[in-house]
Short mmCIF file of C-alpha atoms in Angstrom, two decimals:
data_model
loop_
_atom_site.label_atom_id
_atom_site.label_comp_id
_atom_site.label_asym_id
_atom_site.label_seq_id
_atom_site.Cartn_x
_atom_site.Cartn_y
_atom_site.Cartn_z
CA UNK A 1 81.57 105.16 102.20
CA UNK A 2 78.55 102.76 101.94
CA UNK A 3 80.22 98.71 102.13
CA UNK A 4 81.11 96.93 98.81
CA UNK A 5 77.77 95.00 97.32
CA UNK A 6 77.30 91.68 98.17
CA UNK A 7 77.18 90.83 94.57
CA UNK A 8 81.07 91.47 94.03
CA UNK A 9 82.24 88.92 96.59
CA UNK A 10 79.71 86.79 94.62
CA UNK A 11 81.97 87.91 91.37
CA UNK A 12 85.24 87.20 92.80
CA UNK A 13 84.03 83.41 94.00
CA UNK A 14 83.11 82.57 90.27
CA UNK A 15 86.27 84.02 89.39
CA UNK A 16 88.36 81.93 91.87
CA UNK A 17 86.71 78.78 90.80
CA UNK A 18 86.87 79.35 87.40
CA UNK A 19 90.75 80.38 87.52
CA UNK A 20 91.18 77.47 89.90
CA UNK A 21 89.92 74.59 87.68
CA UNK A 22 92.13 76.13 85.00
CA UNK A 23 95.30 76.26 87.14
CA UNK A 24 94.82 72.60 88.49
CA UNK A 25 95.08 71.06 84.92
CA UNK A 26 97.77 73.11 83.63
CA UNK A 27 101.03 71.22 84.87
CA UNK A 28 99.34 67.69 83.67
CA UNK A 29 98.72 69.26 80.55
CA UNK A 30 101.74 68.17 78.42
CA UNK A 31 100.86 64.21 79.55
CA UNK A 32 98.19 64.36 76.01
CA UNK A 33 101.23 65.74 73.76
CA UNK A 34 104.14 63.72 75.53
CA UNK A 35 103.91 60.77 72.75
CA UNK A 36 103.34 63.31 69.65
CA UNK A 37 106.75 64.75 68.15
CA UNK A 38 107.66 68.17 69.21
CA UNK A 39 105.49 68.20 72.49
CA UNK A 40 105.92 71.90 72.52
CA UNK A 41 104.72 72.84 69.50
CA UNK A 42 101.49 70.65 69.99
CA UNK A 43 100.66 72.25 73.10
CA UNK A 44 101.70 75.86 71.45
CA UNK A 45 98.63 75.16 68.78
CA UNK A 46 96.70 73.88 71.53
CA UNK A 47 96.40 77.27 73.45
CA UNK A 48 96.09 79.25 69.74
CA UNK A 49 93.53 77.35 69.21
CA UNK A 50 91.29 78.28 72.60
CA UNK A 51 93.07 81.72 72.48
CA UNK A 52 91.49 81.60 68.58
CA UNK A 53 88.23 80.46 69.51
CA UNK A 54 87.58 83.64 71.78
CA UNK A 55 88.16 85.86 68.90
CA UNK A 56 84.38 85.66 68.20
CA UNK A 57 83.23 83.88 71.62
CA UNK A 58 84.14 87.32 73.75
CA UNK A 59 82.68 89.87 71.40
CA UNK A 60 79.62 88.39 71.08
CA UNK A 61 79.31 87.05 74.55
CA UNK A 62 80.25 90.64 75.95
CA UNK A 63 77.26 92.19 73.37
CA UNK A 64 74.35 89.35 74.80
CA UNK A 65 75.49 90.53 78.42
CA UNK A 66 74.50 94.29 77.52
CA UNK A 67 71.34 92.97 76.03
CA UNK A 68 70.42 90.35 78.21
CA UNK A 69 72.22 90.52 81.43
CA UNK A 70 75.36 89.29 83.30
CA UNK A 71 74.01 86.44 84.96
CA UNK A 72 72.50 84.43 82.24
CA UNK A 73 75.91 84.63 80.37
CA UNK A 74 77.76 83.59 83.48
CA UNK A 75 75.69 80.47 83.65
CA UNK A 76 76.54 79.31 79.87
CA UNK A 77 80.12 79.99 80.75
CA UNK A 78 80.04 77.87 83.29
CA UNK A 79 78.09 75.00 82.20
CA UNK A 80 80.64 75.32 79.03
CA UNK A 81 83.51 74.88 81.69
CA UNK A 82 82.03 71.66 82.97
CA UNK A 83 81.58 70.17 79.53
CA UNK A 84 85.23 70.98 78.31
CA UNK A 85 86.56 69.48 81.33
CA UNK A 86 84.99 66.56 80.82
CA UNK A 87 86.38 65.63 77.67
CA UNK A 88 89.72 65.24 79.41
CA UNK A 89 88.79 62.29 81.27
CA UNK A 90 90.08 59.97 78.49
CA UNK A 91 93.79 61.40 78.45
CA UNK A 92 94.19 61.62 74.68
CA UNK A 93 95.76 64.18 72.13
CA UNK A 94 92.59 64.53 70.10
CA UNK A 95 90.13 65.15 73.15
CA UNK A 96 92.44 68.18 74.17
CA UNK A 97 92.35 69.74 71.16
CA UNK A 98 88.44 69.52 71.55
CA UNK A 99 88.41 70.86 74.85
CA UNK A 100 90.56 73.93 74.10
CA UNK A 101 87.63 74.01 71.18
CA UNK A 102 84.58 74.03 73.38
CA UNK A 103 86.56 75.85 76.46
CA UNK A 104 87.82 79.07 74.44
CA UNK A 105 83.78 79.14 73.13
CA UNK A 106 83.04 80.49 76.63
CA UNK A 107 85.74 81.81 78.44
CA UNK A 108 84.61 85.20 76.93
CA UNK A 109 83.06 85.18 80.20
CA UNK A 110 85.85 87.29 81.41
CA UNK A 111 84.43 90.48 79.84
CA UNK A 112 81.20 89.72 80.95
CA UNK A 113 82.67 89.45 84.48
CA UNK A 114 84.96 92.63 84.32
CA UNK A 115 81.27 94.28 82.95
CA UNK A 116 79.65 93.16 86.66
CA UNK A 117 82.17 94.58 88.54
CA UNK A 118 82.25 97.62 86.91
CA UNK A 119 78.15 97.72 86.88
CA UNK A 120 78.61 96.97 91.05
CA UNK A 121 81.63 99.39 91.79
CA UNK A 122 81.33 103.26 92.43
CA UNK A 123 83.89 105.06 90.93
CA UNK A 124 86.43 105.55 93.58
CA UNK A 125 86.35 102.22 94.19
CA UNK A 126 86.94 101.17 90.45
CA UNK A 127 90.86 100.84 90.77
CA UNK A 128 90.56 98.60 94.12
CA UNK A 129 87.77 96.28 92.85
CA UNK A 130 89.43 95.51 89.48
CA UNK A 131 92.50 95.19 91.34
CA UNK A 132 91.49 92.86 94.01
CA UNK A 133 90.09 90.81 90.56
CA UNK A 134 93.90 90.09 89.86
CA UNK A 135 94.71 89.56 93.12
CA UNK A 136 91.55 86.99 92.99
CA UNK A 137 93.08 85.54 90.00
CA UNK A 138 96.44 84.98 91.34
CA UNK A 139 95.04 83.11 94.23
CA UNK A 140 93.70 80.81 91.74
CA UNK A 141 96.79 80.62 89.93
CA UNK A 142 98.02 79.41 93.53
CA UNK A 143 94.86 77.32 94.94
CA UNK A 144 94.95 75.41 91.21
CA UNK A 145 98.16 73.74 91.43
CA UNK A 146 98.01 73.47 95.38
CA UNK A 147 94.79 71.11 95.13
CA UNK A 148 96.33 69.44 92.37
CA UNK A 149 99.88 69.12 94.14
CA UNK A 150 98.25 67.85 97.07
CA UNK A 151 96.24 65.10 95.31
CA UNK A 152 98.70 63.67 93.76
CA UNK A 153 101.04 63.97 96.33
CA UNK A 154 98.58 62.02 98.94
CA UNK A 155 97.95 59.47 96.44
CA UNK A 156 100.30 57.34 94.34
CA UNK A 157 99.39 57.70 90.73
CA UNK A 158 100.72 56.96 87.50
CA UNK A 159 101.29 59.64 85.14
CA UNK A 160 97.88 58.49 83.07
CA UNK A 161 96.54 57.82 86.86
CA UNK A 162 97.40 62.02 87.78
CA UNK A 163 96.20 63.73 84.86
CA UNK A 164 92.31 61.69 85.42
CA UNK A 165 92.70 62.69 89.13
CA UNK A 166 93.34 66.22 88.13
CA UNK A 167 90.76 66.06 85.48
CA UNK A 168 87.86 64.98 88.43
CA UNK A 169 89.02 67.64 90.76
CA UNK A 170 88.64 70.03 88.28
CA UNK A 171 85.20 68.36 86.47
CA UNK A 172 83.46 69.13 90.02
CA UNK A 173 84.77 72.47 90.54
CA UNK A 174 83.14 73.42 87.21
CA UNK A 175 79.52 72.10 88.78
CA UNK A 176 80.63 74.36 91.72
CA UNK A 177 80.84 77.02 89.50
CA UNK A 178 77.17 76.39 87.58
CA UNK A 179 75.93 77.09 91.35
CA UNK A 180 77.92 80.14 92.34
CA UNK A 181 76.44 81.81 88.49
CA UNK A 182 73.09 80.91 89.63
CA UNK A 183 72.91 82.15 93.04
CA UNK A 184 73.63 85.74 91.89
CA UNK A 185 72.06 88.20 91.46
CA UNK A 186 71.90 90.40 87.89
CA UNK A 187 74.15 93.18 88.00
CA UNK A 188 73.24 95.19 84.68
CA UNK A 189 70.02 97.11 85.08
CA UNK A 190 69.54 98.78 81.56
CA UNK A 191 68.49 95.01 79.65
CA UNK A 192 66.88 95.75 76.84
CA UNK A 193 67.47 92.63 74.60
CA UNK A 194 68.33 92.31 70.94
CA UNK A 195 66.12 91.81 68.17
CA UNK A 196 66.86 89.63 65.68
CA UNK A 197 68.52 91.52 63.13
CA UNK A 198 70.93 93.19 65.90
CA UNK A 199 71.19 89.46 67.16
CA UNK A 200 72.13 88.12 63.46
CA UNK A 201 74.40 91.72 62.99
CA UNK A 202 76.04 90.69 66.55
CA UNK A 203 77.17 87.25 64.82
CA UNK A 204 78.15 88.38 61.56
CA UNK A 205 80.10 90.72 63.50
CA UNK A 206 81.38 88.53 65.53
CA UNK A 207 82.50 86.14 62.85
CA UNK A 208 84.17 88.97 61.07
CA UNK A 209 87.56 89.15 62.71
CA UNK A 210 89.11 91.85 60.80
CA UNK A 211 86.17 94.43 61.59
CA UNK A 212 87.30 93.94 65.64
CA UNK A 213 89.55 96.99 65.09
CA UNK A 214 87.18 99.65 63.25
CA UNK A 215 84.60 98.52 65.44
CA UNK A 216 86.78 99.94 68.62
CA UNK A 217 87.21 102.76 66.76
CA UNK A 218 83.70 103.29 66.58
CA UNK A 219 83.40 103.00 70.35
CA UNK A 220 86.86 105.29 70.73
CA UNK A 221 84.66 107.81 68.69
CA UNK A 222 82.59 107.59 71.71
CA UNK A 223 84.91 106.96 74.63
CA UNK A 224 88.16 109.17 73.81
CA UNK A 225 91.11 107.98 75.20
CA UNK A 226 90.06 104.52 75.04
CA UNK A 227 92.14 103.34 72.15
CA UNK A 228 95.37 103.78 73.34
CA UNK A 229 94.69 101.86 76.26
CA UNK A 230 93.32 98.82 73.75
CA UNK A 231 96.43 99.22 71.57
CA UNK A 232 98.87 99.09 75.13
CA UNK A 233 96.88 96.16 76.39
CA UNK A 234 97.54 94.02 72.92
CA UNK A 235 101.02 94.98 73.29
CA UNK A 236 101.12 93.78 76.45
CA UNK A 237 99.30 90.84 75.83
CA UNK A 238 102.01 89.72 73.39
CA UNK A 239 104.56 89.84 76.32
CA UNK A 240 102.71 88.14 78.68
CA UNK A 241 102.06 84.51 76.41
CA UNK A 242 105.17 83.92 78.67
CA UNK A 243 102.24 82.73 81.05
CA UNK A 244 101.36 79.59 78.84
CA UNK A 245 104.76 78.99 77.48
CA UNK A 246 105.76 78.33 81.76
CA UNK A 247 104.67 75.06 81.91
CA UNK A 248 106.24 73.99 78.52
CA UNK A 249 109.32 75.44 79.01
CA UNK A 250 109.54 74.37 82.40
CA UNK A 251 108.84 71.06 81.59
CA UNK A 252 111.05 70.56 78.68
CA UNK A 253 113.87 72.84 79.54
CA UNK A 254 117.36 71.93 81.39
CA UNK A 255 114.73 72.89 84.58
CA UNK A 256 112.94 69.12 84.09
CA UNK A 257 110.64 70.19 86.26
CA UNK A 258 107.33 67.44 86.71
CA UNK A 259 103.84 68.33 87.66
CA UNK A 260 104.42 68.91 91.30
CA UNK A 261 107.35 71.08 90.66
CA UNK A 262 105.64 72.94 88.74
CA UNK A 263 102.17 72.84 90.80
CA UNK A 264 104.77 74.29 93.32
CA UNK A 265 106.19 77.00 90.97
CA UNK A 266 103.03 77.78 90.90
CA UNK A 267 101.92 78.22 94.36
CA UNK A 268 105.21 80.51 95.18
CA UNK A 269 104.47 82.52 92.02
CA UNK A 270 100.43 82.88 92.94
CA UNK A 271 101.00 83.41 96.66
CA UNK A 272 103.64 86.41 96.17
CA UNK A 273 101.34 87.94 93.63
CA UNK A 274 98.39 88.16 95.60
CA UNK A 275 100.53 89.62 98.21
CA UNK A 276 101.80 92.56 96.09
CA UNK A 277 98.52 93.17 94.11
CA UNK A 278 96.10 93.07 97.00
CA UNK A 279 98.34 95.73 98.59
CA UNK A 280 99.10 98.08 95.85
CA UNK A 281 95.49 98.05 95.02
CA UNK A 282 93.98 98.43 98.29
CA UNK A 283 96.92 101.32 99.25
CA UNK A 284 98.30 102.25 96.72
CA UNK A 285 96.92 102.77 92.61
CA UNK A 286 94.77 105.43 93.42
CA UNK A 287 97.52 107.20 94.71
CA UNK A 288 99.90 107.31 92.29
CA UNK A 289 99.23 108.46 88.64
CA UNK A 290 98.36 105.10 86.55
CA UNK A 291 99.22 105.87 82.59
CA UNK A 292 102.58 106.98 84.05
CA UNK A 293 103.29 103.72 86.43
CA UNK A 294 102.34 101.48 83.67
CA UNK A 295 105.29 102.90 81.62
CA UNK A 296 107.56 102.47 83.93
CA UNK A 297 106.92 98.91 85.15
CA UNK A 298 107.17 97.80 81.53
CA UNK A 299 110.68 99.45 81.61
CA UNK A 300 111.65 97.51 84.69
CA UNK A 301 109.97 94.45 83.28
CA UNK A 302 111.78 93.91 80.26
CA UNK A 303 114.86 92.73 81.63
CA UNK A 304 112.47 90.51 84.17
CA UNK A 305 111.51 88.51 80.78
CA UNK A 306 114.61 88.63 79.21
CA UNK A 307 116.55 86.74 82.56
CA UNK A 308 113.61 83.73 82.59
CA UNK A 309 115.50 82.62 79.52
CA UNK A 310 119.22 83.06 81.27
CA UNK A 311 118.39 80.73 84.32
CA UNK A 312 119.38 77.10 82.98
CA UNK A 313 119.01 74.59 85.32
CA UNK A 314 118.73 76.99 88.12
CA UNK A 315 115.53 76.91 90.20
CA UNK A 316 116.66 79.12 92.72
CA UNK A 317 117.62 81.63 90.10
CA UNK A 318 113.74 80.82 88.51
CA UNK A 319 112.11 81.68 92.09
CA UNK A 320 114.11 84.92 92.62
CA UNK A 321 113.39 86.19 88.80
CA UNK A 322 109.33 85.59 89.69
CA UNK A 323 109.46 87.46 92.80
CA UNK A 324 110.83 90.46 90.61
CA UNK A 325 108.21 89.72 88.00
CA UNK A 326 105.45 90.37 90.95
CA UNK A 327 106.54 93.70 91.72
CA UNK A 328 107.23 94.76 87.94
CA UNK A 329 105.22 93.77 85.20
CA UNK A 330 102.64 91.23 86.95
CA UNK A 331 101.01 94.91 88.61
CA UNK A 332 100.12 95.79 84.91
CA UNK A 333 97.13 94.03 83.75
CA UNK A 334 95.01 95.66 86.48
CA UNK A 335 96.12 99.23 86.10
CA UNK A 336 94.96 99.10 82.32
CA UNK A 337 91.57 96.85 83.24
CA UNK A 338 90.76 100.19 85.88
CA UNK A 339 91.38 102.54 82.95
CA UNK A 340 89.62 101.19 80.36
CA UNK A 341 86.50 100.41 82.92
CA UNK A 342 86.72 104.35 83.11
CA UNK A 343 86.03 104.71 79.33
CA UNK A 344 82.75 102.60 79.46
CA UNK A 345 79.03 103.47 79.35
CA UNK A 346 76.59 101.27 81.30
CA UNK A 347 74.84 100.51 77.99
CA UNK A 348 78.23 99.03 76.23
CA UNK A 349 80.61 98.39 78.97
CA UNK A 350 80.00 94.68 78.39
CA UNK A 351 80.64 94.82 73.96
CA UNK A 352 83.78 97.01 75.18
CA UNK A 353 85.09 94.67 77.11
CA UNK A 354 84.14 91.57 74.79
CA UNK A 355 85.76 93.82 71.63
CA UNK A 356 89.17 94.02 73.92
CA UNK A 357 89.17 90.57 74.97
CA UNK A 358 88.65 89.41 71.02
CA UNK A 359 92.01 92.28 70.58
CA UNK A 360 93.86 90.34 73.21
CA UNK A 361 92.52 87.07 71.89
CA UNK A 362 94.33 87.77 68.26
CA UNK A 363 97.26 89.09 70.19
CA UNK A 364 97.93 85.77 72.18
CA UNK A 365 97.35 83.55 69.15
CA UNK A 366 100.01 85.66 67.42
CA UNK A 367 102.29 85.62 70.65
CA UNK A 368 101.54 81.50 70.72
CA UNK A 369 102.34 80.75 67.50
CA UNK A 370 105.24 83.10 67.27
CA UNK A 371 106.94 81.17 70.75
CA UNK A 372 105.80 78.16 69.45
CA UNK A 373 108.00 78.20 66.43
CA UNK A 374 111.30 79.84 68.30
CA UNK A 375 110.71 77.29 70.68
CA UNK A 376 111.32 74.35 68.11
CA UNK A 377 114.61 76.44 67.53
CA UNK A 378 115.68 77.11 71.02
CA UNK A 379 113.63 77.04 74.28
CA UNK A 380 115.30 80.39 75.44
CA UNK A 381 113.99 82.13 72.61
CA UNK A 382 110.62 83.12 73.34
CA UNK A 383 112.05 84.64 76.29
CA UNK A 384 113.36 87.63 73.97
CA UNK A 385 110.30 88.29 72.39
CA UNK A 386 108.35 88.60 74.98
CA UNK A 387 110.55 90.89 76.20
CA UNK A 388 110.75 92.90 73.24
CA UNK A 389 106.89 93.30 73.26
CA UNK A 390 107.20 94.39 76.68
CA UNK A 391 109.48 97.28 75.51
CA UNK A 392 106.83 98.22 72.90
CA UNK A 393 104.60 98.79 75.80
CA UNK A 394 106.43 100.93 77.73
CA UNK A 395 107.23 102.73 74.45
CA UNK A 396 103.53 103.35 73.35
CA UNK A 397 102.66 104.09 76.91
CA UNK A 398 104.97 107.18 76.75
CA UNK A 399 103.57 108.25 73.17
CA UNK A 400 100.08 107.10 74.39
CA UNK A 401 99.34 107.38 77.58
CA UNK A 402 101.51 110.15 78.98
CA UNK A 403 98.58 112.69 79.16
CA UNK A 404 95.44 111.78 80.60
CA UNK A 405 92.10 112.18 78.51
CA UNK A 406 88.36 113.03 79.34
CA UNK A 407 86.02 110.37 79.24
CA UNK A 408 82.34 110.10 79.15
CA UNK A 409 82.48 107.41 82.64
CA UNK A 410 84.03 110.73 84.30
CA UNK A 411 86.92 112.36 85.46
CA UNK A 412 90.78 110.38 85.04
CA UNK A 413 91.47 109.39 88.63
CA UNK A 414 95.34 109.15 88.28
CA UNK A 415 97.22 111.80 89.48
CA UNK A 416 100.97 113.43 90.37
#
């Protein structure tokens, strides 16, 4: 087996940076909502609104990376981080609303990314390089809140004082980032540009939200099997908002936990997930037969989601409920990205991509506001309807997924 390309470790660095400089400023976060009535609602319409924005940043971004590379859309992405960022230097309500703005315009650059790896990964080592992308991603989730933790933990700041500090650590990993995007190399070979009519049909395509779902159609004309795999990831997408509505809840609920308890959260959560994905990925997916395991871990998830809302003032009971989370539901995400990478063509794997991100984009804006309102009601009810979308995943995996499907990128790998 020839060794991985250079380019993917490449990949995975932007991808740790990226996820990194997004983790950091998460637990100082509700610091530009704490003097506005209902903090949590403010910082529920916060993450619809950079959720919202990627509704037509992803599609389109994903369609310019068939057309005119990987790289070049990388780049933007980043340079887009770096500006975003900055706005948060001044900690004030209005200037986060503008960053989620500007941020959500290009942080479609997750397709694009997903497209590279696929362009860069033979096929039996699809499942393991998508995998070790989580894994990647967790470790952010981890090295985010760690740098954070640490800074303010070595220096005394006041609250205003921490969420700057945060803000500057995360400003020059963002210029960190405009480097790694530059240094590599292009990954898509078959660039053939758009004109301008495709460009200007791209836009107004982009812009038109409701044609997201008869234009995956089109493409599930062409890739069967591919839309029940797009209609379990929005499911699941739903369940998981429970990812932005941790540092909320933990902040507000009986838990009172501050911005180093939760940078710590955090850190246990990240570290045990990179753990468990790195080594069912590496060892284990290919083994095993995907569309089934997917069914099953949403089964054993549900009750995971339901318990966050059960644990009070409990820590301990919070740590032991994530480390069930790891080995349940948290395994999920990449066992659908290595699917659906199997039902792409090397001339639209990146508008595939983009068109699912823009799915789970409307998905978590409908999950946000939805937890945003039961939280004004009760902080523990989110909980239950995040597990209830969970159930509808393991339900339409069953109906959906239970049989697995030719594909024009080959052969199913899943077996048993």
């Amino acid at each position: 087996m020839p060794p991985p390309d250079r380019r993917l470790w490449l990949l995975y660095a932007i991808i740790l940076v990226d996820v990194i400089v997004g983790a950091a400023t998460g637990p100082i976060v509700p610091e530009f909502v704490r003097g506005l009535p209902r903090p949590q609602l403010w910082l529920a319409l916060g993450t619809g609104l950079f959720l919202g924005v990627q509704l037509v940043a992803a599609p389109l971004l994903g369609k310019l990376s068939d057309g005119y590379g990987r790289r070049p859309i990388l780049i933007v992405s980043a340079i887009g981080t770096l500006l975003a960022n900055g706005l948060l230097l001044p900690v004030r309500a209005g200037l986060y609303f503008v960053n989620r703005l500007s941020d959500g315009l290009t942080n479609g650059m997750y397709a694009t990314v997903r497209s590279a790896i696929t362009d860069v990964s033979p096929p039996e080592r699809l499942f393991r390089n998508l995998g070790i992308e989580g894994a990647i991603i967790s470790l952010g989730f981890v090295l985010g809140p760690m740098a954070g933790g640490l800074l303010l933990t070595v220096y005394d700041f006041t609250p205003q004082q921490q969420a700057r500090a945060v803000v500057g650590l995360a400003v020059a990993l963002a210029a960190l980032n405009i480097g790694l995007s530059v240094l590599l190399r292009e990954t898509h070979a078959e660039r053939t540009g758009l004109s301008r009519q495709e460009l200007r049909r791209t836009v107004v395509e982009a812009l038109n939200v409701p044609q997201l779902w008869r234009r995956l159609q089109r493409k599930g004309q062409e890739h069967p099997g591919l839309l029940p795999l797009v209609l379990t990831q929005l499911l699941f997408t739903l369940s998981i908002g429970y990812y932005s509505y941790f540092v909320p809840y933990a902040s507000l609920s009986a838990l009172r936990m501050d911005a180093r308890a939760i940078s710590l959260f955090f850190i246990f959560f990240g570290t045990l997930s990179i753990a468990i994905n790195y080594g069912f990925f590496t060892f284990l997916a290919d083994r095993l037969n995907q569309r089934r395991l997917i069914q099953w871990l949403a089964v054993l998830g549900v009750p995971v989601l339901g318990a966050y809302g059960l644990v009070g003032a409990s820590r301990p009971a919070l740590f032991s409920i994530v480390a069930v989370d790891c080995l349940t539901l948290s395994l999920i995400p990449g066992l659908l990205d290595g699917l659906i990478a199997q039902h792409t063509s090397e001339q639209d794997r990146g508008e595939i991509f983009g068109l699912n991100q823009a799915v789970q984009g409307l998905a978590s804006i409908t999950s946000t506001l939805l937890y945003g309102a039961l939280s004004v009601v009760d902080l523990r009810l989110p909980w239950a309807w995040f597990a209830l979308c969970l159930a509808g995943v393991a339900v339409v995996a069953w109906r959906g997924l239970s049989r697995p499907q030719n594909t024009a990128a080959g052969p199913p790998t899943s077996r048993g």
